[in-house]
JSON list of C-alpha atoms in Angstrom, two decimals:
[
{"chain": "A", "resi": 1, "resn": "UNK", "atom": "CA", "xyz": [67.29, 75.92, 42.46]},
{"chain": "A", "resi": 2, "resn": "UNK", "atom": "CA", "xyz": [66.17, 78.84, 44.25]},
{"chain": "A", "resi": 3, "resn": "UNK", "atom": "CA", "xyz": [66.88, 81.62, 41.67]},
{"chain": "A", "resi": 4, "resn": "UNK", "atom": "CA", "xyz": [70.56, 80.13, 41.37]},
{"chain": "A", "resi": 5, "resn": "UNK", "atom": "CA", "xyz": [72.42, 77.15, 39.37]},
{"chain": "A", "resi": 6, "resn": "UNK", "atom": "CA", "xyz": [74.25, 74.79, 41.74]},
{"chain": "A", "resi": 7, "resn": "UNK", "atom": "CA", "xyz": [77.16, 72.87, 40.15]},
{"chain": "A", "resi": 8, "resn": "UNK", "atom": "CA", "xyz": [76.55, 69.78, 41.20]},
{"chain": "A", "resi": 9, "resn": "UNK", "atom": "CA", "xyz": [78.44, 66.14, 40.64]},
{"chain": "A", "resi": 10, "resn": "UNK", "atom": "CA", "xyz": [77.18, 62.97, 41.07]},
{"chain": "A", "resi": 11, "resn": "UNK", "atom": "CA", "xyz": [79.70, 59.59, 41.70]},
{"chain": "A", "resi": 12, "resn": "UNK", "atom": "CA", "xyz": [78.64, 55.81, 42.63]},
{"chain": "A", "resi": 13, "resn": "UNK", "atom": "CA", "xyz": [75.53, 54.28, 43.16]},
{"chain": "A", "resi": 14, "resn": "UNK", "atom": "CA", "xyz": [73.42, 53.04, 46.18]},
{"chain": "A", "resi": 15, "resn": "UNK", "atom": "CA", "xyz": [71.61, 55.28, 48.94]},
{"chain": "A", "resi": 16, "resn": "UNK", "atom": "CA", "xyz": [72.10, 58.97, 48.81]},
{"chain": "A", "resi": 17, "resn": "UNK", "atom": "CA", "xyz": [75.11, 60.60, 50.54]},
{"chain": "A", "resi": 18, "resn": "UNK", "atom": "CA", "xyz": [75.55, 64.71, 50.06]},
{"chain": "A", "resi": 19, "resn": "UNK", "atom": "CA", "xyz": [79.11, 66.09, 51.18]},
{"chain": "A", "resi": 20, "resn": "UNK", "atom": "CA", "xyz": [78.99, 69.92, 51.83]},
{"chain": "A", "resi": 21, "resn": "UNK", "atom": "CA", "xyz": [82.50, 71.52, 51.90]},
{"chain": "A", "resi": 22, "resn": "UNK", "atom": "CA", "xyz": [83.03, 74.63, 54.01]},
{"chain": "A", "resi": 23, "resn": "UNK", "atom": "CA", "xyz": [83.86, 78.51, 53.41]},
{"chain": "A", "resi": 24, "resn": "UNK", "atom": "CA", "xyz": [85.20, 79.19, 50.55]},
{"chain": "A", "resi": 25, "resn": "UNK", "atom": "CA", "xyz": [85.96, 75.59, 49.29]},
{"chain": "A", "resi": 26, "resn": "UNK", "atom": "CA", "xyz": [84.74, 73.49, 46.08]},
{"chain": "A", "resi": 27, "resn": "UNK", "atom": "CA", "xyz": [83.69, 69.83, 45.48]},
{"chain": "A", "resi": 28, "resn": "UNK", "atom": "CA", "xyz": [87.57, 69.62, 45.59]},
{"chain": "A", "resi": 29, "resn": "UNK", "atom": "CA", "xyz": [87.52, 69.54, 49.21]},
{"chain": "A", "resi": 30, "resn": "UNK", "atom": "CA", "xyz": [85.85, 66.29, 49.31]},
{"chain": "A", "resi": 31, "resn": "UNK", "atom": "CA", "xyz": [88.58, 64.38, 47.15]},
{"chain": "A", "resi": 32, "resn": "UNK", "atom": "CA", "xyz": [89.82, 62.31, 49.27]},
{"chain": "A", "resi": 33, "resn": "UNK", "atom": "CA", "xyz": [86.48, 60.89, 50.86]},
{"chain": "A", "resi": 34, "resn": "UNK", "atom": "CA", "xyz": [85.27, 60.59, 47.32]},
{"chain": "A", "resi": 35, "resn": "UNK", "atom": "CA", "xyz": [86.37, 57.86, 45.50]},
{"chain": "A", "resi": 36, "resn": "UNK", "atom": "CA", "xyz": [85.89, 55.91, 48.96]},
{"chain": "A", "resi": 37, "resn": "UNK", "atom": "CA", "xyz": [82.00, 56.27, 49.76]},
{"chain": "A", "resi": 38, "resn": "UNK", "atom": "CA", "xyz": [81.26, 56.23, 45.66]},
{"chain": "A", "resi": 39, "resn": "UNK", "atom": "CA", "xyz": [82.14, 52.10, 46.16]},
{"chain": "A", "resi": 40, "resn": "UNK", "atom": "CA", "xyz": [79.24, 52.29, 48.10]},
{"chain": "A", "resi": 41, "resn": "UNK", "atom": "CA", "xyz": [76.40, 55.38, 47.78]},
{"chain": "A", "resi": 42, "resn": "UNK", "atom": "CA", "xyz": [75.36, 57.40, 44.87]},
{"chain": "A", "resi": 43, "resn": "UNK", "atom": "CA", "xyz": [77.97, 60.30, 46.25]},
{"chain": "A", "resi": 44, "resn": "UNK", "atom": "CA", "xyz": [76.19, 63.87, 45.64]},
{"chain": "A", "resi": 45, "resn": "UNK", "atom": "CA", "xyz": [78.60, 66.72, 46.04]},
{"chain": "A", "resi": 46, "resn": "UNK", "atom": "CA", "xyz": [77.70, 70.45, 44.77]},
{"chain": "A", "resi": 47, "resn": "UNK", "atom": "CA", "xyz": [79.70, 73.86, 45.06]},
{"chain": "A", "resi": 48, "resn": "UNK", "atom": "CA", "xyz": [77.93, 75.79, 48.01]},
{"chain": "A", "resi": 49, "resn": "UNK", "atom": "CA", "xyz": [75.91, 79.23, 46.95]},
{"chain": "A", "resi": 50, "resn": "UNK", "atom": "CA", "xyz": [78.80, 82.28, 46.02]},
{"chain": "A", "resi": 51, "resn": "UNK", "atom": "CA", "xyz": [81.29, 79.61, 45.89]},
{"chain": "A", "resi": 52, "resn": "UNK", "atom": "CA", "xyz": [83.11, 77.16, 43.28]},
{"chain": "A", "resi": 53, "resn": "UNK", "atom": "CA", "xyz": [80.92, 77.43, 40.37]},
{"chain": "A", "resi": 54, "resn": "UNK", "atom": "CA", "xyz": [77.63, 78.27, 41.66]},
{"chain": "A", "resi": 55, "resn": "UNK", "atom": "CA", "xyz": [77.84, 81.73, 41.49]},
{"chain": "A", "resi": 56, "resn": "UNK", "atom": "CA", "xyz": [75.25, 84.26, 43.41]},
{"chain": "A", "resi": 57, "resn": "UNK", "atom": "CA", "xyz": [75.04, 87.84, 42.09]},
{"chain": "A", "resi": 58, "resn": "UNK", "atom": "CA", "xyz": [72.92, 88.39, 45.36]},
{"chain": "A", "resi": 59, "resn": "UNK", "atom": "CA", "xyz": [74.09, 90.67, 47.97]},
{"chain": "A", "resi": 60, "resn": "UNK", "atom": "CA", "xyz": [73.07, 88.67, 51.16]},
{"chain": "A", "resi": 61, "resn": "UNK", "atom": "CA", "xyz": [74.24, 85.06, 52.18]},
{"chain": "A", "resi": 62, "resn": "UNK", "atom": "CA", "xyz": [73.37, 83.14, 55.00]},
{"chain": "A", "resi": 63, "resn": "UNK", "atom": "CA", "xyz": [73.52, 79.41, 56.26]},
{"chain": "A", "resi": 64, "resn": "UNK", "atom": "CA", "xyz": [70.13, 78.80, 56.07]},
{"chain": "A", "resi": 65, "resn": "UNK", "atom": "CA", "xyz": [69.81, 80.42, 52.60]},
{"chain": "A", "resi": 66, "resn": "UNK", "atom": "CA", "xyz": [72.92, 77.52, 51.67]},
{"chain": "A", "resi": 67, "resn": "UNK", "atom": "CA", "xyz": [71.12, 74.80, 53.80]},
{"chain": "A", "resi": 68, "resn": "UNK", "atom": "CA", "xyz": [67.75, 75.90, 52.05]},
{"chain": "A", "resi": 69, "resn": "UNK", "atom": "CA", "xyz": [69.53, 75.24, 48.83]},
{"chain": "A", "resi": 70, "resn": "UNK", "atom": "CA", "xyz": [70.32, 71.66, 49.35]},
{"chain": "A", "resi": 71, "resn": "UNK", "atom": "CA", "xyz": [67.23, 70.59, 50.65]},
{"chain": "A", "resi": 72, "resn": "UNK", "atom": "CA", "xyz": [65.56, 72.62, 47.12]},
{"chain": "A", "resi": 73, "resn": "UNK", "atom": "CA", "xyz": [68.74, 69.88, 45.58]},
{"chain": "A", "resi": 74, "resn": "UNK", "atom": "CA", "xyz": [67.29, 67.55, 46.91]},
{"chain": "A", "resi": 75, "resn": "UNK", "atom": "CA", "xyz": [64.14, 67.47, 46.15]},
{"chain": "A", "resi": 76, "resn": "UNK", "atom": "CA", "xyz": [64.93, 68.30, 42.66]},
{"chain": "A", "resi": 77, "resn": "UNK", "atom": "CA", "xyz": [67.05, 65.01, 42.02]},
{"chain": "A", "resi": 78, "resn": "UNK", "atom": "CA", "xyz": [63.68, 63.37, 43.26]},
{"chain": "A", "resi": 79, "resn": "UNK", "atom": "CA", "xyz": [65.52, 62.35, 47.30]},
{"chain": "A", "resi": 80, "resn": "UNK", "atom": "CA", "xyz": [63.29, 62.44, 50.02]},
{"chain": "A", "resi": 81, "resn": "UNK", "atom": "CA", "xyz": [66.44, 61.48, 52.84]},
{"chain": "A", "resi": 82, "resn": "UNK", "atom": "CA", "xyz": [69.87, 60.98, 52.38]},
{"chain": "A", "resi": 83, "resn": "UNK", "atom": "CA", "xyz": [73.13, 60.35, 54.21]},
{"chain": "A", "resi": 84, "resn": "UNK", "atom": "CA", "xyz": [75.07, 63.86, 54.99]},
{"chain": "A", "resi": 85, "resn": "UNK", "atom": "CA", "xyz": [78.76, 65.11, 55.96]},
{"chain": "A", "resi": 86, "resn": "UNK", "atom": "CA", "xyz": [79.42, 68.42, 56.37]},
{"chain": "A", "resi": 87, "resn": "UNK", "atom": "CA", "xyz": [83.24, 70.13, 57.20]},
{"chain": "A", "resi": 88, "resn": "UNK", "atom": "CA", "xyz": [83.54, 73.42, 58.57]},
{"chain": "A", "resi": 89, "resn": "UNK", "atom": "CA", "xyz": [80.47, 75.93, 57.39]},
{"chain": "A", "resi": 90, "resn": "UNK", "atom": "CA", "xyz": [79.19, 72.49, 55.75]},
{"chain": "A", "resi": 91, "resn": "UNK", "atom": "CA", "xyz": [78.65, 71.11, 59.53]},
{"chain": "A", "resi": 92, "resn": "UNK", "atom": "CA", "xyz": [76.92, 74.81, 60.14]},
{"chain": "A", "resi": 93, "resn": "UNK", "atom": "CA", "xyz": [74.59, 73.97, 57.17]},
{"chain": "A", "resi": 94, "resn": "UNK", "atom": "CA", "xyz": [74.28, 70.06, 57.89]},
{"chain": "A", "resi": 95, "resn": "UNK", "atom": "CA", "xyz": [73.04, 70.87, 61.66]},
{"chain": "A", "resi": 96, "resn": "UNK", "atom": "CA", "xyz": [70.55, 73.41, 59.66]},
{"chain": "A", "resi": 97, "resn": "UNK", "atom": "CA", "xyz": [69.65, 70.69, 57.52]},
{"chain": "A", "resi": 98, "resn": "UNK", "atom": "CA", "xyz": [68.83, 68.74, 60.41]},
{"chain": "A", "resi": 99, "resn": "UNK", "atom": "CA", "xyz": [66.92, 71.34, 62.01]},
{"chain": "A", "resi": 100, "resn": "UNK", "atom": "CA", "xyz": [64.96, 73.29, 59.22]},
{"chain": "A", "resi": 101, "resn": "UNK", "atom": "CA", "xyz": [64.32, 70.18, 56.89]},
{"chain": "A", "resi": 102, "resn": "UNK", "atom": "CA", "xyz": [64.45, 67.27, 59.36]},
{"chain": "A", "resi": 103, "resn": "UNK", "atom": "CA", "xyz": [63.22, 64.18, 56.84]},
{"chain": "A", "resi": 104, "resn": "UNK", "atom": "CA", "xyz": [65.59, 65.18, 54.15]},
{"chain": "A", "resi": 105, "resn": "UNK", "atom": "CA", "xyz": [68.22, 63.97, 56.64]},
{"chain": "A", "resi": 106, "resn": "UNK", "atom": "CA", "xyz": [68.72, 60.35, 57.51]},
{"chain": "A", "resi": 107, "resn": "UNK", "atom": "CA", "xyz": [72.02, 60.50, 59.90]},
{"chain": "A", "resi": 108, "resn": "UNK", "atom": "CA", "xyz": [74.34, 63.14, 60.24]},
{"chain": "A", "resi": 109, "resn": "UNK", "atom": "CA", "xyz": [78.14, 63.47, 60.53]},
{"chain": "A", "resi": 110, "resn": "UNK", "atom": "CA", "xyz": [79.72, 67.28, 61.04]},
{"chain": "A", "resi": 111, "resn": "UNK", "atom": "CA", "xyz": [83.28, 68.17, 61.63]},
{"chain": "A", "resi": 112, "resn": "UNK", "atom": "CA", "xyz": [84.37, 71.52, 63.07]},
{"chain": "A", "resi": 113, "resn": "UNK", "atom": "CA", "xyz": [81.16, 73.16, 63.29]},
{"chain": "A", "resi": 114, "resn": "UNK", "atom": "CA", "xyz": [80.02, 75.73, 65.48]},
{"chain": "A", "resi": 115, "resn": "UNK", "atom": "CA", "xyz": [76.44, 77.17, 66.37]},
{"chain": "A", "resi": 116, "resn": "UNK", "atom": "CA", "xyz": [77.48, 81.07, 67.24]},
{"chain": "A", "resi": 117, "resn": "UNK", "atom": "CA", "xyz": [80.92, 83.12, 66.11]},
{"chain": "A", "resi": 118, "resn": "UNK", "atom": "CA", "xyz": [82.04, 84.41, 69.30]},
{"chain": "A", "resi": 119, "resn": "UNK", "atom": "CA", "xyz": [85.03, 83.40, 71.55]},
{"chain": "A", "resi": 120, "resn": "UNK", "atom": "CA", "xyz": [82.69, 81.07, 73.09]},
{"chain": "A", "resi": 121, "resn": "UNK", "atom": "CA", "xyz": [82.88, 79.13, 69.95]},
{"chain": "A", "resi": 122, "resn": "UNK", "atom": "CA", "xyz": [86.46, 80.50, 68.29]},
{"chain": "A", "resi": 123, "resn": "UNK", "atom": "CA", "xyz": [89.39, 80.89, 69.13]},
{"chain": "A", "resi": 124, "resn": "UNK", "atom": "CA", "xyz": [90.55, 84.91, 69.30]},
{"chain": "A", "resi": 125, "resn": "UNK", "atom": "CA", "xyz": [93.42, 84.46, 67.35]},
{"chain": "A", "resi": 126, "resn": "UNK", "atom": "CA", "xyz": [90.95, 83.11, 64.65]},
{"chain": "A", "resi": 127, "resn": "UNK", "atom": "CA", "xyz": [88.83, 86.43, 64.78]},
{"chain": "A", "resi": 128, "resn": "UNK", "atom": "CA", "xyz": [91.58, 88.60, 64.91]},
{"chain": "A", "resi": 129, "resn": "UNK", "atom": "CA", "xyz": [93.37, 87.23, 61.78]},
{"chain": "A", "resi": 130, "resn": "UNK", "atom": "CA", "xyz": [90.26, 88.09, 59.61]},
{"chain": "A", "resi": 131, "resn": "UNK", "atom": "CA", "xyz": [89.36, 90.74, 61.02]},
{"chain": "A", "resi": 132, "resn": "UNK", "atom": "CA", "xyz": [91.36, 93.32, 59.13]},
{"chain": "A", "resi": 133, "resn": "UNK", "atom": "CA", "xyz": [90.23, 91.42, 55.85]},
{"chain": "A", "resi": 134, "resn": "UNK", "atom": "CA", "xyz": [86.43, 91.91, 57.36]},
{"chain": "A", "resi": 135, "resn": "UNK", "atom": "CA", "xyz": [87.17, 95.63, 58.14]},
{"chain": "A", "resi": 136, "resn": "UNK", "atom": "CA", "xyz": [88.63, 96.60, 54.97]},
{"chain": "A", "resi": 137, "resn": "UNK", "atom": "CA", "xyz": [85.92, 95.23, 52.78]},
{"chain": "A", "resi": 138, "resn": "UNK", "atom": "CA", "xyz": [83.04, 96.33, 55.39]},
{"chain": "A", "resi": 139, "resn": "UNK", "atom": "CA", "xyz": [84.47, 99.81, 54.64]},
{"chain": "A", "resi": 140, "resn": "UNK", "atom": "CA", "xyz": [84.50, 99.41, 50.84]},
{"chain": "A", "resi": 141, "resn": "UNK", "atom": "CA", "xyz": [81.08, 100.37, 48.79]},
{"chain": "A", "resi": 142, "resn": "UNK", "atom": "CA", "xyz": [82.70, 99.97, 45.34]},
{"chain": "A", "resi": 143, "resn": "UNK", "atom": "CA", "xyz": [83.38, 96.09, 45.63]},
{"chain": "A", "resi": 144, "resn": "UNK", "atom": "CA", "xyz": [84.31, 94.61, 42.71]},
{"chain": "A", "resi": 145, "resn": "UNK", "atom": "CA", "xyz": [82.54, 90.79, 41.71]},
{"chain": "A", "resi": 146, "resn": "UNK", "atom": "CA", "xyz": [85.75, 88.64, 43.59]},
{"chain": "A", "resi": 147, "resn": "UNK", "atom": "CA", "xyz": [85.39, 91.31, 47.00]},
{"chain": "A", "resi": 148, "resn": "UNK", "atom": "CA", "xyz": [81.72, 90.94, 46.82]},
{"chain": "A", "resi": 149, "resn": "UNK", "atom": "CA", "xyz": [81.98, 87.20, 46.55]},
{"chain": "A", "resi": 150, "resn": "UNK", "atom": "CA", "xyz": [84.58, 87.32, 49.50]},
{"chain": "A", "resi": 151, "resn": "UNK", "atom": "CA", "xyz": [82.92, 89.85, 51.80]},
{"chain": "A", "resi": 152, "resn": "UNK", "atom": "CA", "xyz": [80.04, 87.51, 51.72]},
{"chain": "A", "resi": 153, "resn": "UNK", "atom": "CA", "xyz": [82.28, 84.63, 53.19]},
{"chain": "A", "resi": 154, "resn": "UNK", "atom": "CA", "xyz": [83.93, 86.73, 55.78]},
{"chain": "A", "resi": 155, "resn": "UNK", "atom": "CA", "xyz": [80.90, 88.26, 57.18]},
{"chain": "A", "resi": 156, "resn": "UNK", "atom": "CA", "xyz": [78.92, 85.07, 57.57]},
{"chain": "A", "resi": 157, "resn": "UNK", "atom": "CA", "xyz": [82.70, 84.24, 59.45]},
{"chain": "A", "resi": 158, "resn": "UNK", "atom": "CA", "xyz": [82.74, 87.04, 62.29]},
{"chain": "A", "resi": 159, "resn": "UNK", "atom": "CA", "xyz": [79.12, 87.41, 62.20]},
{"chain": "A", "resi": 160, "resn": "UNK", "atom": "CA", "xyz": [77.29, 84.16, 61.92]},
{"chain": "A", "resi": 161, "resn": "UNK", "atom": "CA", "xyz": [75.71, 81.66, 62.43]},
{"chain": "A", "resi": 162, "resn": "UNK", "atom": "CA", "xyz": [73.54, 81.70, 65.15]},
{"chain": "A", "resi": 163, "resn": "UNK", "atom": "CA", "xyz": [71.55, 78.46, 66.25]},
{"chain": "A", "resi": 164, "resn": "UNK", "atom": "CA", "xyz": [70.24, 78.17, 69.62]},
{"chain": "A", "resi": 165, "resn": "UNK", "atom": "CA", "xyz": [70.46, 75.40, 71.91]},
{"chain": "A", "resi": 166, "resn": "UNK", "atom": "CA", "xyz": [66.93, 74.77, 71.77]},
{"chain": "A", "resi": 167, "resn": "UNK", "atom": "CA", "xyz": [67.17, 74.25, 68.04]},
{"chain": "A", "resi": 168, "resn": "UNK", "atom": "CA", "xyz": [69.73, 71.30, 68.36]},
{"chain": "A", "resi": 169, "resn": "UNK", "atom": "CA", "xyz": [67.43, 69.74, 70.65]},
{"chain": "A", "resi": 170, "resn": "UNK", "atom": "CA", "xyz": [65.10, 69.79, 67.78]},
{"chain": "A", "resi": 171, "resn": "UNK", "atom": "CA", "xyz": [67.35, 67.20, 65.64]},
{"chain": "A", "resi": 172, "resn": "UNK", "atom": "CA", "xyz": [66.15, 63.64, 65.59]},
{"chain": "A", "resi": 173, "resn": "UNK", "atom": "CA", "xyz": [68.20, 61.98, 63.04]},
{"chain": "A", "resi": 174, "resn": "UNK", "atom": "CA", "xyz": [71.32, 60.08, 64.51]},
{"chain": "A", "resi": 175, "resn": "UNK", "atom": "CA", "xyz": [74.49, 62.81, 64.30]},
{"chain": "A", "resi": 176, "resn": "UNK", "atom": "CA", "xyz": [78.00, 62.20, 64.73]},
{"chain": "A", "resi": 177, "resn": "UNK", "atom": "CA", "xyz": [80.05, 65.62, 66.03]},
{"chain": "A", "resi": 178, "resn": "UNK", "atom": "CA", "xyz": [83.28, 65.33, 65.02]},
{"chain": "A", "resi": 179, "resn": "UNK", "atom": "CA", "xyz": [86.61, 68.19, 65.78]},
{"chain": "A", "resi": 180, "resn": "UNK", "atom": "CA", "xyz": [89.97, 67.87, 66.18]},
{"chain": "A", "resi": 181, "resn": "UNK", "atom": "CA", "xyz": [91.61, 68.63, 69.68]},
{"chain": "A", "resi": 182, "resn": "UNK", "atom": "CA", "xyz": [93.68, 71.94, 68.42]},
{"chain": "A", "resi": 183, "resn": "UNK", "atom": "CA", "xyz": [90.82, 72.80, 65.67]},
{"chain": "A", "resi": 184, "resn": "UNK", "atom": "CA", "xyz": [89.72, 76.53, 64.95]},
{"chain": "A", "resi": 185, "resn": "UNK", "atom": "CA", "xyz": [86.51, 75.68, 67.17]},
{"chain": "A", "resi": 186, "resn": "UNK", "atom": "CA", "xyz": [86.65, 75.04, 70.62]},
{"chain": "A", "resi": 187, "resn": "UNK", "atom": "CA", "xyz": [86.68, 71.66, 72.21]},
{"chain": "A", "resi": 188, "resn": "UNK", "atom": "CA", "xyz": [83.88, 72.87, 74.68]},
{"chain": "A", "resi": 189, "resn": "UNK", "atom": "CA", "xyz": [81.72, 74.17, 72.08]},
{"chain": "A", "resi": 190, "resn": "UNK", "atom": "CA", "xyz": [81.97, 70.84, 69.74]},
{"chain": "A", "resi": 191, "resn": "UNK", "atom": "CA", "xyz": [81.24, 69.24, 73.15]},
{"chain": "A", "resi": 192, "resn": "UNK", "atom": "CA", "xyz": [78.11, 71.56, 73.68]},
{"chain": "A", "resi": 193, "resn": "UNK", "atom": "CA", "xyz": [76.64, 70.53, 70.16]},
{"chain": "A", "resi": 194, "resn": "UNK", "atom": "CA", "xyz": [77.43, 66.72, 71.20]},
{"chain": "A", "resi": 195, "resn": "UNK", "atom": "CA", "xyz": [75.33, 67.12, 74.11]},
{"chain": "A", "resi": 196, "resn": "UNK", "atom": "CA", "xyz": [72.55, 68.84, 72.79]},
{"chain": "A", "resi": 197, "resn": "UNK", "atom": "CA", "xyz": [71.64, 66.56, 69.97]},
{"chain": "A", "resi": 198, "resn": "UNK", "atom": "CA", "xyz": [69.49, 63.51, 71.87]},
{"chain": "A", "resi": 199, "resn": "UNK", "atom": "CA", "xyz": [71.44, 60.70, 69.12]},
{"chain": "A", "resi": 200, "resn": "UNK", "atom": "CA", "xyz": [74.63, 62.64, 69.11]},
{"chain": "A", "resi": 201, "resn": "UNK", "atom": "CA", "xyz": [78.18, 60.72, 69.08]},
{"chain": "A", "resi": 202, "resn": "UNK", "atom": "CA", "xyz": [81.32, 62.38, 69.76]},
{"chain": "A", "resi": 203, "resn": "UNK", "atom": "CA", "xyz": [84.56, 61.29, 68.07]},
{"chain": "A", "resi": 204, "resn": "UNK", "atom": "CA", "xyz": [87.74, 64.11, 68.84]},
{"chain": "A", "resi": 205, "resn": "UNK", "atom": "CA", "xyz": [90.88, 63.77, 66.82]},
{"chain": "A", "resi": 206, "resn": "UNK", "atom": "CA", "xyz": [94.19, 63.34, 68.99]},
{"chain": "A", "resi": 207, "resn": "UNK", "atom": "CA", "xyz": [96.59, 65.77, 67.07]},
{"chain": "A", "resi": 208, "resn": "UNK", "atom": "CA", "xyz": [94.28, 67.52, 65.05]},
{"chain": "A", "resi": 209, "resn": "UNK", "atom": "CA", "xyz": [93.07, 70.87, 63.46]},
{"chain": "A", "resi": 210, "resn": "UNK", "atom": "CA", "xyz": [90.43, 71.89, 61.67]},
{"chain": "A", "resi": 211, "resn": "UNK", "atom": "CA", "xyz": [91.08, 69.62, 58.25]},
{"chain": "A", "resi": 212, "resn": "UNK", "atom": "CA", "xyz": [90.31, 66.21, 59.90]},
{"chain": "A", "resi": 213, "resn": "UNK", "atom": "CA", "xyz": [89.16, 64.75, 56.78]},
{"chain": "A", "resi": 214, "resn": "UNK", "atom": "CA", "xyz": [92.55, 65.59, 55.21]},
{"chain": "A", "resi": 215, "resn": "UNK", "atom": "CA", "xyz": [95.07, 65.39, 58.14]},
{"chain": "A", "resi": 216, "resn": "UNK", "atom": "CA", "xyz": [92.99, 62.03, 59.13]},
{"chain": "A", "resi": 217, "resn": "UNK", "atom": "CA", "xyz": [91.63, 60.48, 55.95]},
{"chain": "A", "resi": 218, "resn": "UNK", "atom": "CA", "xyz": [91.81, 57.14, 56.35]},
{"chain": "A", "resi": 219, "resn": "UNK", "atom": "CA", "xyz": [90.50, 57.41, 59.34]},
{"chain": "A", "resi": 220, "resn": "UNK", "atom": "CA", "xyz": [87.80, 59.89, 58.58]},
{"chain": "A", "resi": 221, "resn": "UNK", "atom": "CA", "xyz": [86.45, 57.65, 56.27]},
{"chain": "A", "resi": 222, "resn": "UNK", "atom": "CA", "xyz": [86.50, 54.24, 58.55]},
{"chain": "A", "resi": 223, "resn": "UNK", "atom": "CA", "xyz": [85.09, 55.96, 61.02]},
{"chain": "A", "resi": 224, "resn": "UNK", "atom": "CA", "xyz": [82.43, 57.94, 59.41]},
{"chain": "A", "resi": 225, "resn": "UNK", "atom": "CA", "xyz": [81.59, 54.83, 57.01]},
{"chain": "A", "resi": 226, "resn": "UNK", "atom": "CA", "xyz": [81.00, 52.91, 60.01]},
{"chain": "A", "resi": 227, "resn": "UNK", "atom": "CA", "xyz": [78.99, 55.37, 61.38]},
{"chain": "A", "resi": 228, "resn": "UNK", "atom": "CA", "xyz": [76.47, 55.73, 58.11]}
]
């Protein structure tokens, strides 16, 4: 799809559900949610653009590019709507999802996401351990395939995204925000997105980071199963 080959599994049958794993991460991320949902929904899971196995000899990457992607998936597995969970950057691409292809998204459910990358939205001491990483590639022109790959990551990190307000408003489809009460993203800022989307539901984790669906998996998957 759109000048790139997505690796792609399929698990399960029933109504659609597509699990997008964040920066960096594989289909992998999603094992432990998996097996669960398959009992239930055809479970569509793919390795995000520059990532896993779906490699992108491009030199730009953005989440609406990735988010572009899976709506291009989508329509070529012949799904006009379908269920969708999104951790980290995956909650960044499900909320553009729900904003740039609204009826390819039935209801919602995004864990640590954030709409902008500034302290706002991040905690410093998140920034300030990439940054070095960010500077040190930023100031390298002969990047080899892996430093391309990663510089990719790390920019849209420190850099992006950047969704206004306005644009949440936008989503229709029922959405669950999800974060954990010590996660990378600020409490105020998951709060903001809650508030923003008119069907929003908020659900924070007591004693949680950033990997709810790990730290909290049987939980995770009550909860969000309940919620689809």
């Amino acid at each position: 799809v759109r000048a790139i080959k997505l690796y792609v599994q399929t698990y399960g049958s029933g109504n659609p559900l597509l699990f997008i794993h964040g920066s960096g991460g594989t289909i992998a991320d999603w094992k432990l949610q998996i097996p669960v949902f398959a009992q239930k929904y055809m479970v569509i899971i793919a390795d995000s653009r520059n990532q896993g196995k779906s490699v992108d000899a491009g030199d730009s990457l953005s989440y609406e590019m990735m988010a572009d992607d899976y709506a291009a998936l989508l329509d070529a597995m012949k799904i006009d709507s379908a269920y969708m969970a999104g951790w980290s950057d995956g909650g960044i691409n499900g909320l553009l999802m729900a904003i740039r292809h609204p009826k390819k998204v039935s209801k919602l459910a995004v864990t640590g996401a954030n709409c902008w990358p500034d302290t706002t939205a991040v905690f410093e001491e998140v920034r300030t351990m990439v940054q070095p990483i960010y500077t040190l590639l930023k100031n390298n022109p002969a990047k080899n395939a892996r430093q391309k790959m990663q510089w990719k990551l790390i920019r849209l990190l420190l850099d992006e995204p950047h969704i206004p307000v306005s644009d949440l408003q936008k989503i229709k489809c029922p959405t669950l925000v999800i974060g954990g009460d010590h996660d990378v993203i600020k409490e105020e800022h998951t709060m903001l997105i809650f508030k923003n989307i008119p069907q929003a539901y908020l659900w924070i984790l007591p004693n949680s980071g950033h990997s709810t669906p790990i730290n909290y998996k049987e939980m995770f998957n009550t909860v969000v199963g309940d919620f689809f």
